[in-house]
Tab-separated table of C-alpha atoms in Angstrom:
chain	number	residue	atom	x	y	z
A	1	MET	CA	-20.906	-55.027	-14.244
A	2	ALA	CA	-17.189	-54.291	-13.972
A	3	LEU	CA	-15.137	-54.088	-17.138
A	4	PRO	CA	-13.337	-57.422	-17.777
A	5	VAL	CA	-9.686	-57.502	-16.778
A	6	ARG	CA	-8.616	-58.292	-20.331
A	7	ASP	CA	-10.338	-55.155	-21.643
A	8	GLN	CA	-8.813	-53.077	-18.854
A	9	PHE	CA	-5.322	-54.284	-19.775
A	10	ARG	CA	-5.989	-53.483	-23.426
A	11	TYR	CA	-7.175	-49.939	-22.747
A	12	TRP	CA	-4.405	-49.126	-20.279
A	13	GLY	CA	-1.831	-50.693	-22.618
A	14	ILE	CA	-3.013	-48.485	-25.482
A	15	ALA	CA	-2.805	-45.410	-23.227
A	16	ALA	CA	0.724	-46.325	-22.121
A	17	ALA	CA	1.828	-46.916	-25.734
A	18	ILE	CA	0.453	-43.513	-26.790
A	19	PHE	CA	2.218	-41.818	-23.873
A	20	ILE	CA	5.570	-43.459	-24.715
A	21	LEU	CA	5.183	-42.558	-28.408
A	22	LEU	CA	4.445	-38.918	-27.593
A	23	LEU	CA	7.379	-38.796	-25.192
A	24	TRP	CA	9.674	-40.165	-27.891
A	25	LEU	CA	8.398	-37.797	-30.587
A	26	LEU	CA	8.112	-34.632	-28.459
A	27	GLY	CA	11.055	-35.100	-26.091
A	28	ASP	CA	12.781	-31.752	-26.722
A	29	VAL	CA	9.472	-29.884	-26.820
A	30	LEU	CA	8.416	-31.340	-23.474
A	31	LEU	CA	11.722	-30.549	-21.752
A	32	PRO	CA	10.761	-27.148	-20.227
A	33	PHE	CA	7.416	-28.548	-19.091
A	34	VAL	CA	9.047	-31.569	-17.438
A	35	ILE	CA	11.545	-29.322	-15.666
A	36	GLY	CA	8.791	-26.909	-14.638
A	37	GLY	CA	6.709	-29.780	-13.270
A	38	ALA	CA	9.692	-31.084	-11.315
A	39	VAL	CA	10.298	-27.636	-9.816
A	40	ALA	CA	6.631	-27.332	-8.833
A	41	TYR	CA	6.672	-30.806	-7.260
A	42	PHE	CA	9.832	-29.936	-5.350
A	43	LEU	CA	8.352	-26.689	-3.988
A	44	ASP	CA	4.815	-27.912	-3.253
A	45	PRO	CA	5.589	-28.849	0.404
A	46	VAL	CA	6.927	-25.323	0.986
A	47	ALA	CA	3.704	-23.854	-0.388
A	48	ASP	CA	1.658	-26.220	1.802
A	49	ARG	CA	3.561	-25.086	4.906
A	50	LEU	CA	2.993	-21.443	4.048
A	51	GLU	CA	-0.708	-22.198	3.592
A	52	ASN	CA	-0.791	-23.848	7.017
A	53	MET	CA	0.624	-20.604	8.408
A	54	GLY	CA	-2.472	-18.755	7.159
A	55	LEU	CA	-1.437	-17.588	3.683
A	56	SER	CA	-3.484	-18.186	0.567
A	57	ARG	CA	-2.137	-20.408	-2.177
A	58	ALA	CA	-1.583	-17.372	-4.410
A	59	ALA	CA	0.353	-15.528	-1.679
A	60	ALA	CA	2.446	-18.601	-0.907
A	61	THR	CA	3.253	-19.044	-4.610
A	62	ALA	CA	4.179	-15.352	-4.898
A	63	ILE	CA	6.558	-15.518	-1.932
A	64	ILE	CA	8.227	-18.679	-3.236
A	65	THR	CA	8.557	-17.117	-6.709
A	66	VAL	CA	10.212	-13.955	-5.392
A	67	PHE	CA	12.699	-15.852	-3.241
A	68	SER	CA	13.457	-18.287	-6.098
A	69	ILE	CA	14.126	-15.412	-8.522
A	70	LEU	CA	16.441	-13.734	-6.014
A	71	ALA	CA	18.329	-16.969	-5.339
A	72	PHE	CA	18.627	-17.702	-9.070
A	73	ALA	CA	19.870	-14.183	-9.808
A	74	LEU	CA	22.415	-14.421	-6.996
A	75	MET	CA	23.662	-17.727	-8.349
A	76	ILE	CA	23.918	-16.333	-11.885
A	77	LEU	CA	25.896	-13.316	-10.684
A	78	MET	CA	28.222	-15.044	-8.220
A	79	VAL	CA	28.612	-18.723	-9.088
A	80	VAL	CA	27.913	-19.409	-12.758
A	81	PRO	CA	30.592	-17.107	-14.277
A	82	ALA	CA	33.309	-18.586	-12.042
A	83	LEU	CA	32.061	-22.117	-12.767
A	84	ILE	CA	32.109	-21.598	-16.542
A	85	THR	CA	35.540	-19.951	-16.395
A	86	GLN	CA	37.024	-22.800	-14.378
A	87	LEU	CA	35.405	-25.399	-16.623
A	88	ILE	CA	36.859	-23.808	-19.762
A	89	ASP	CA	40.265	-23.479	-18.096
A	90	LEU	CA	40.150	-27.125	-17.041
A	91	VAL	CA	39.381	-28.244	-20.592
A	92	ASP	CA	42.200	-26.052	-21.937
A	93	VAL	CA	44.733	-27.365	-19.436
A	94	LEU	CA	43.926	-31.063	-19.874
A	95	PRO	CA	46.556	-31.633	-22.608
A	96	SER	CA	49.317	-30.060	-20.496
A	97	LEU	CA	48.198	-32.090	-17.479
A	98	PHE	CA	48.446	-35.218	-19.564
A	99	GLN	CA	51.937	-34.240	-20.715
A	100	GLU	CA	52.978	-33.607	-17.104
A	101	MET	CA	51.609	-37.004	-16.109
A	102	ARG	CA	53.602	-38.650	-18.877
A	103	ALA	CA	56.763	-36.814	-17.810
A	104	PHE	CA	56.158	-37.795	-14.180
A	105	VAL	CA	55.740	-41.466	-15.073
A	106	GLU	CA	58.853	-41.372	-17.275
A	107	ARG	CA	60.828	-39.789	-14.446
A	108	GLN	CA	59.610	-42.035	-11.660
A	109	PHE	CA	59.110	-45.292	-13.578
A	110	PRO	CA	61.424	-45.192	-16.608
A	111	SER	CA	61.344	-48.946	-17.104
A	112	LEU	CA	57.615	-48.879	-17.710
A	113	LEU	CA	57.851	-46.411	-20.577
A	114	ASP	CA	60.550	-47.525	-22.903
A	115	ARG	CA	60.317	-45.387	-26.035
A	116	GLU	CA	59.894	-48.461	-28.168
A	117	SER	CA	57.150	-49.926	-25.984
A	118	ASN	CA	53.481	-49.958	-26.855
A	119	THR	CA	52.660	-48.079	-23.633
A	120	HIS	CA	54.873	-45.161	-24.588
A	121	GLN	CA	53.427	-44.981	-28.081
A	122	PHE	CA	49.938	-45.086	-26.642
A	123	LEU	CA	50.631	-42.150	-24.308
A	124	LEU	CA	52.134	-40.172	-27.172
A	125	SER	CA	49.081	-40.721	-29.325
A	126	MET	CA	46.737	-39.867	-26.447
A	127	GLY	CA	48.574	-36.621	-25.766
A	128	ASP	CA	48.475	-35.601	-29.418
A	129	THR	CA	44.787	-36.496	-29.643
A	130	LEU	CA	43.899	-34.466	-26.586
A	131	LYS	CA	45.920	-31.520	-27.809
A	132	GLY	CA	44.244	-31.519	-31.194
A	133	LYS	CA	40.710	-32.457	-30.184
A	134	THR	CA	40.068	-30.646	-26.906
A	135	GLY	CA	38.845	-27.474	-28.586
A	136	ASP	CA	36.785	-29.433	-31.103
A	137	ILE	CA	35.179	-31.479	-28.330
A	138	LEU	CA	34.284	-28.373	-26.339
A	139	GLU	CA	32.814	-26.681	-29.412
A	140	THR	CA	30.826	-29.815	-30.286
A	141	VAL	CA	29.423	-30.117	-26.784
A	142	MET	CA	28.418	-26.472	-26.661
A	143	ALA	CA	26.881	-26.679	-30.143
A	144	SER	CA	24.940	-29.816	-29.202
A	145	VAL	CA	23.616	-28.225	-26.058
A	146	GLY	CA	22.672	-25.104	-27.952
A	147	SER	CA	20.853	-27.033	-30.667
A	148	ALA	CA	19.056	-29.424	-28.323
A	149	VAL	CA	18.033	-26.908	-25.703
A	150	ASN	CA	17.299	-23.287	-26.358
A	151	ILE	CA	18.586	-21.722	-23.157
A	152	MET	CA	16.536	-18.575	-23.499
A	153	VAL	CA	13.344	-20.553	-24.039
A	154	LEU	CA	14.082	-22.612	-20.946
A	155	LEU	CA	14.729	-19.502	-18.883
A	156	VAL	CA	11.361	-18.080	-19.947
A	157	ILE	CA	9.074	-21.136	-20.094
A	158	VAL	CA	10.296	-23.138	-17.095
A	159	PRO	CA	9.549	-20.446	-14.459
A	160	VAL	CA	6.128	-19.735	-16.000
A	161	VAL	CA	5.207	-23.433	-16.072
A	162	ALA	CA	6.503	-23.949	-12.530
A	163	VAL	CA	4.531	-20.994	-11.140
A	164	TYR	CA	1.246	-22.029	-12.769
A	165	LEU	CA	1.642	-25.680	-11.750
A	166	LEU	CA	2.573	-24.711	-8.186
A	167	LEU	CA	-0.459	-22.418	-7.988
A	168	ASP	CA	-2.871	-25.107	-9.257
A	169	TRP	CA	-1.124	-28.181	-7.810
A	170	ASP	CA	-3.780	-29.094	-5.221
A	171	ARG	CA	-6.620	-28.536	-7.689
A	172	MET	CA	-4.874	-30.733	-10.290
A	173	ILE	CA	-4.399	-33.545	-7.791
A	174	ALA	CA	-8.046	-33.303	-6.728
A	175	ARG	CA	-9.180	-33.386	-10.365
A	176	ILE	CA	-7.017	-36.420	-11.136
A	177	ASN	CA	-8.469	-38.110	-8.044
A	178	ASP	CA	-11.990	-37.504	-9.376
A	179	LEU	CA	-11.056	-39.126	-12.704
A	180	LEU	CA	-9.737	-42.362	-11.191
A	181	PRO	CA	-11.674	-45.511	-12.144
A	182	ARG	CA	-14.017	-46.154	-9.239
A	183	ASP	CA	-13.293	-49.897	-8.923
A	184	HIS	CA	-9.563	-49.347	-8.444
A	185	ALA	CA	-9.452	-45.853	-6.909
A	186	PRO	CA	-8.393	-46.982	-3.372
A	187	THR	CA	-5.582	-49.156	-4.739
A	188	ILE	CA	-4.384	-46.428	-7.109
A	189	ARG	CA	-4.408	-43.871	-4.278
A	190	LYS	CA	-2.378	-46.214	-2.083
A	191	LEU	CA	0.171	-46.837	-4.854
A	192	ALA	CA	0.341	-43.118	-5.667
A	193	ALA	CA	0.944	-42.306	-1.992
A	194	ASP	CA	3.761	-44.882	-1.861
A	195	ILE	CA	5.326	-43.499	-5.056
A	196	ASP	CA	5.079	-39.960	-3.705
A	197	ALA	CA	6.742	-41.052	-0.453
A	198	VAL	CA	9.629	-42.630	-2.378
A	199	LEU	CA	10.031	-39.570	-4.609
A	200	ALA	CA	9.759	-37.167	-1.688
A	201	SER	CA	12.436	-39.077	0.217
A	202	PHE	CA	14.734	-39.504	-2.749
A	203	VAL	CA	14.331	-36.431	-4.977
A	204	ARG	CA	13.869	-33.825	-2.275
A	205	GLY	CA	16.162	-35.539	0.202
A	206	MET	CA	18.966	-36.355	-2.229
A	207	GLY	CA	18.603	-32.953	-3.878
A	208	THR	CA	19.322	-31.356	-0.521
A	209	VAL	CA	22.212	-33.756	0.120
A	210	CYS	CA	23.716	-32.987	-3.316
A	211	LEU	CA	23.444	-29.244	-2.686
A	212	ILE	CA	25.042	-29.473	0.774
A	213	LEU	CA	27.874	-31.762	-0.313
A	214	GLY	CA	28.541	-29.887	-3.566
A	215	THR	CA	28.811	-26.616	-1.654
A	216	TYR	CA	31.025	-28.214	0.992
A	217	TYR	CA	33.382	-29.794	-1.552
A	218	ALA	CA	33.661	-26.611	-3.629
A	219	VAL	CA	34.278	-24.295	-0.655
A	220	ALA	CA	36.676	-26.665	1.104
A	221	LEU	CA	38.733	-27.340	-2.047
A	222	MET	CA	38.989	-23.632	-2.817
A	223	ILE	CA	40.074	-22.947	0.768
A	224	VAL	CA	42.988	-25.396	0.468
A	225	GLY	CA	43.947	-23.694	-2.793
A	226	LEU	CA	43.105	-26.433	-5.309
A	227	GLN	CA	42.732	-25.159	-8.849
A	228	PHE	CA	39.322	-25.866	-10.386
A	229	GLY	CA	37.946	-26.603	-6.908
A	230	LEU	CA	34.579	-25.094	-7.824
A	231	VAL	CA	34.224	-27.368	-10.862
A	232	VAL	CA	35.254	-30.463	-8.890
A	233	GLY	CA	32.806	-29.647	-6.111
A	234	PHE	CA	30.016	-29.050	-8.635
A	235	ILE	CA	30.677	-32.395	-10.360
A	236	ALA	CA	30.939	-34.298	-7.070
A	237	GLY	CA	27.714	-32.780	-5.765
A	238	LEU	CA	25.867	-33.340	-9.035
A	239	VAL	CA	26.373	-37.127	-9.039
A	240	THR	CA	26.070	-37.659	-5.289
A	241	PHE	CA	22.501	-38.929	-5.775
A	242	ILE	CA	24.127	-42.223	-6.850
A	243	PRO	CA	25.739	-43.545	-3.625
A	244	TYR	CA	29.556	-43.450	-3.573
A	245	LEU	CA	29.767	-42.294	-7.211
A	246	GLY	CA	30.021	-38.604	-6.314
A	247	ALA	CA	32.878	-39.163	-3.883
A	248	LEU	CA	34.576	-41.599	-6.284
A	249	ILE	CA	34.467	-39.300	-9.317
A	250	GLY	CA	35.067	-36.068	-7.408
A	251	GLY	CA	37.744	-37.591	-5.173
A	252	THR	CA	39.626	-39.132	-8.099
A	253	LEU	CA	39.532	-35.856	-10.046
A	254	ALA	CA	40.491	-33.721	-7.032
A	255	ILE	CA	43.341	-35.964	-5.879
A	256	GLY	CA	44.628	-36.254	-9.439
A	257	LEU	CA	44.688	-32.463	-9.791
A	258	ALA	CA	46.261	-32.133	-6.335
A	259	LEU	CA	49.078	-34.518	-7.269
A	260	PHE	CA	50.065	-32.265	-10.166
A	261	GLN	CA	49.574	-29.003	-8.314
A	262	PHE	CA	50.990	-29.956	-4.886
A	263	TRP	CA	53.508	-32.687	-5.772
A	264	GLY	CA	55.874	-32.932	-2.840
A	265	ASP	CA	53.496	-31.044	-0.531
A	266	TRP	CA	51.937	-34.149	0.975
A	267	ALA	CA	50.060	-32.163	3.610
A	268	SER	CA	48.018	-30.353	0.946
A	269	ILE	CA	47.379	-33.595	-0.924
A	270	GLY	CA	46.295	-35.191	2.333
A	271	LEU	CA	43.937	-32.293	2.994
A	272	VAL	CA	42.266	-32.801	-0.392
A	273	ALA	CA	41.844	-36.520	0.296
A	274	GLY	CA	40.604	-35.764	3.819
A	275	ILE	CA	37.943	-33.404	2.483
A	276	PHE	CA	36.324	-36.237	0.551
A	277	ALA	CA	36.764	-38.702	3.408
A	278	ILE	CA	34.969	-36.318	5.778
A	279	GLY	CA	32.276	-35.727	3.147
A	280	GLN	CA	31.640	-39.469	2.857
A	281	VAL	CA	31.440	-39.898	6.632
A	282	VAL	CA	29.026	-36.989	7.020
A	283	GLU	CA	26.901	-38.143	4.087
A	284	GLY	CA	26.662	-41.775	5.159
A	285	ASN	CA	26.117	-41.199	8.869
A	286	PHE	CA	24.192	-37.937	9.061
A	287	LEU	CA	22.894	-36.391	5.823
A	288	THR	CA	21.473	-39.400	3.971
A	289	PRO	CA	19.842	-41.093	7.017
A	290	LYS	CA	18.357	-37.788	8.174
A	291	LEU	CA	17.204	-36.322	4.842
A	292	VAL	CA	16.557	-39.440	2.751
A	293	GLY	CA	15.913	-42.285	5.185
A	294	ASP	CA	16.309	-46.025	4.759
A	295	SER	CA	12.979	-46.872	3.134
A	296	VAL	CA	13.464	-45.294	-0.296
A	297	GLY	CA	13.909	-48.613	-2.071
A	298	LEU	CA	15.902	-47.293	-5.046
A	299	HIS	CA	18.951	-49.500	-5.408
A	300	PRO	CA	21.933	-47.752	-7.072
A	301	VAL	CA	22.132	-50.417	-9.798
A	302	TRP	CA	18.416	-50.051	-10.543
A	303	LEU	CA	18.837	-46.284	-10.690
A	304	LEU	CA	21.810	-46.512	-13.072
A	305	LEU	CA	19.865	-48.907	-15.308
A	306	ALA	CA	16.876	-46.548	-15.415
A	307	LEU	CA	19.076	-43.547	-16.232
A	308	SER	CA	20.870	-45.461	-18.998
A	309	VAL	CA	17.740	-46.930	-20.595
A	310	PHE	CA	15.594	-43.792	-20.489
A	311	GLY	CA	18.513	-41.609	-21.531
A	312	ALA	CA	19.133	-43.819	-24.563
A	313	LEU	CA	15.442	-43.955	-25.524
A	314	PHE	CA	14.298	-40.402	-24.835
A	315	GLY	CA	17.465	-38.314	-24.489
A	316	PHE	CA	17.815	-35.693	-21.789
A	317	VAL	CA	14.067	-35.712	-21.055
A	318	GLY	CA	14.319	-39.452	-20.456
A	319	MET	CA	17.056	-38.904	-17.890
A	320	LEU	CA	14.851	-36.366	-16.097
A	321	ILE	CA	11.917	-38.775	-15.817
A	322	ALA	CA	14.117	-41.820	-15.097
A	323	VAL	CA	14.093	-41.340	-11.321
A	324	PRO	CA	10.281	-40.914	-10.993
A	325	VAL	CA	9.678	-43.857	-13.325
A	326	ALA	CA	12.209	-45.998	-11.444
A	327	ALA	CA	10.498	-45.128	-8.168
A	328	ALA	CA	7.071	-45.924	-9.619
A	329	LEU	CA	8.237	-49.228	-11.092
A	330	GLY	CA	9.839	-50.144	-7.769
A	331	VAL	CA	6.584	-49.505	-5.890
A	332	LEU	CA	4.588	-51.422	-8.524
A	333	ALA	CA	7.066	-54.296	-8.353
A	334	ARG	CA	6.692	-54.521	-4.562
A	335	PHE	CA	2.907	-54.355	-4.913
A	336	GLY	CA	2.955	-57.082	-7.564
A	337	THR	CA	5.194	-59.236	-5.366
A	338	SER	CA	2.828	-58.900	-2.398
A	339	GLN	CA	-0.119	-59.824	-4.636
A	340	TYR	CA	1.773	-62.813	-6.002
A	341	LEU	CA	2.660	-64.103	-2.517
A	342	THR	CA	-1.044	-64.229	-1.612
A	343	SER	CA	-2.209	-65.715	-4.911
A	344	ARG	CA	-2.925	-69.310	-5.835
A	345	LEU	CA	-0.107	-69.114	-8.366
A	346	TYR	CA	2.314	-68.953	-5.408
A	347	THR	CA	0.501	-71.019	-2.769
A	348	GLY	CA	-0.581	-73.667	-5.253
A	349	ARG	CA	-4.013	-74.093	-3.665
A	350	ASP	CA	-6.976	-72.166	-2.325
A	351	GLU	CA	-6.440	-71.993	1.420
A	352	LEU	CA	-10.101	-71.074	1.933
A	353	ASP	CA	-11.237	-74.301	0.257
A	354	PRO	CA	-11.676	-76.998	2.975
A	355	GLU	CA	-11.447	-79.774	0.368
A	356	SER	CA	-7.876	-78.740	-0.410
A	357	GLU	CA	-6.718	-79.542	3.132
């Protein structure tokens, strides 16, 4: 006899509560394992393709590992130092940029900034605050990152976890499949396949889109001579997974910097604006439809809510698992809706009962 539904809910509810409690208590400890699992999930299709070409799983994992190490080393040597340098320079120059903005507004719109007005006093206080707190803010951020995440531990544990998970991925999935409750195994497999399809479309697809657009923005902005172009491109690419937010944040930052750097050279300012306009056109009409598709089902508002809630509850680890959880909840919500639309709760009667007609 099947286990009653009430007992099933109780057991699964207890399991979910234990999982959430462990995630909350061990968030920082689990971080390298979550990142390693995400890397393995991202690279599993590549390993499968290499296996289809006749390689063993071990050989495929070895090839992927070697190429990943080479790519990571190349990035460390060529990109990261310039990115960190530009980021530090940008933080250092923010107070002077603010002072230049205040001088520009005073020169162009003197009536708006009367020295006795509240607006003028506000700008003065903001400038002094930025000047005095920029270094403290940078030191606090770096100290927080250093205390929350041991970079050396991440650099050692994450690759090891990713390699072992990638090597055993198919065996783990098969083992999990064997442990599924027999009464609900077909339904769970169907839901898991739908969740995987959403994640594959969104995480892998949007990851590729972010990489392409971030590289394009950084290279194009540096070509036109914009200071901190690498940082702006990195930021714009990083948040591109939320539609329009990458172009909005990156475009606002780039155009603002261009106004100070190229004031009077409207052609250069127009080029900076055009770079982001072209990026939006290419993303919306080519990259996202081709690499992500239209059936992902992750609304930007739902994604922002998931990132905010899980980030507040579980910190950085919560933000990492927010997208998979949002995708899973979206699939479960659609499944629940389809079940509801065929239930008596929705129809109000049993359509198979002839007495109800």
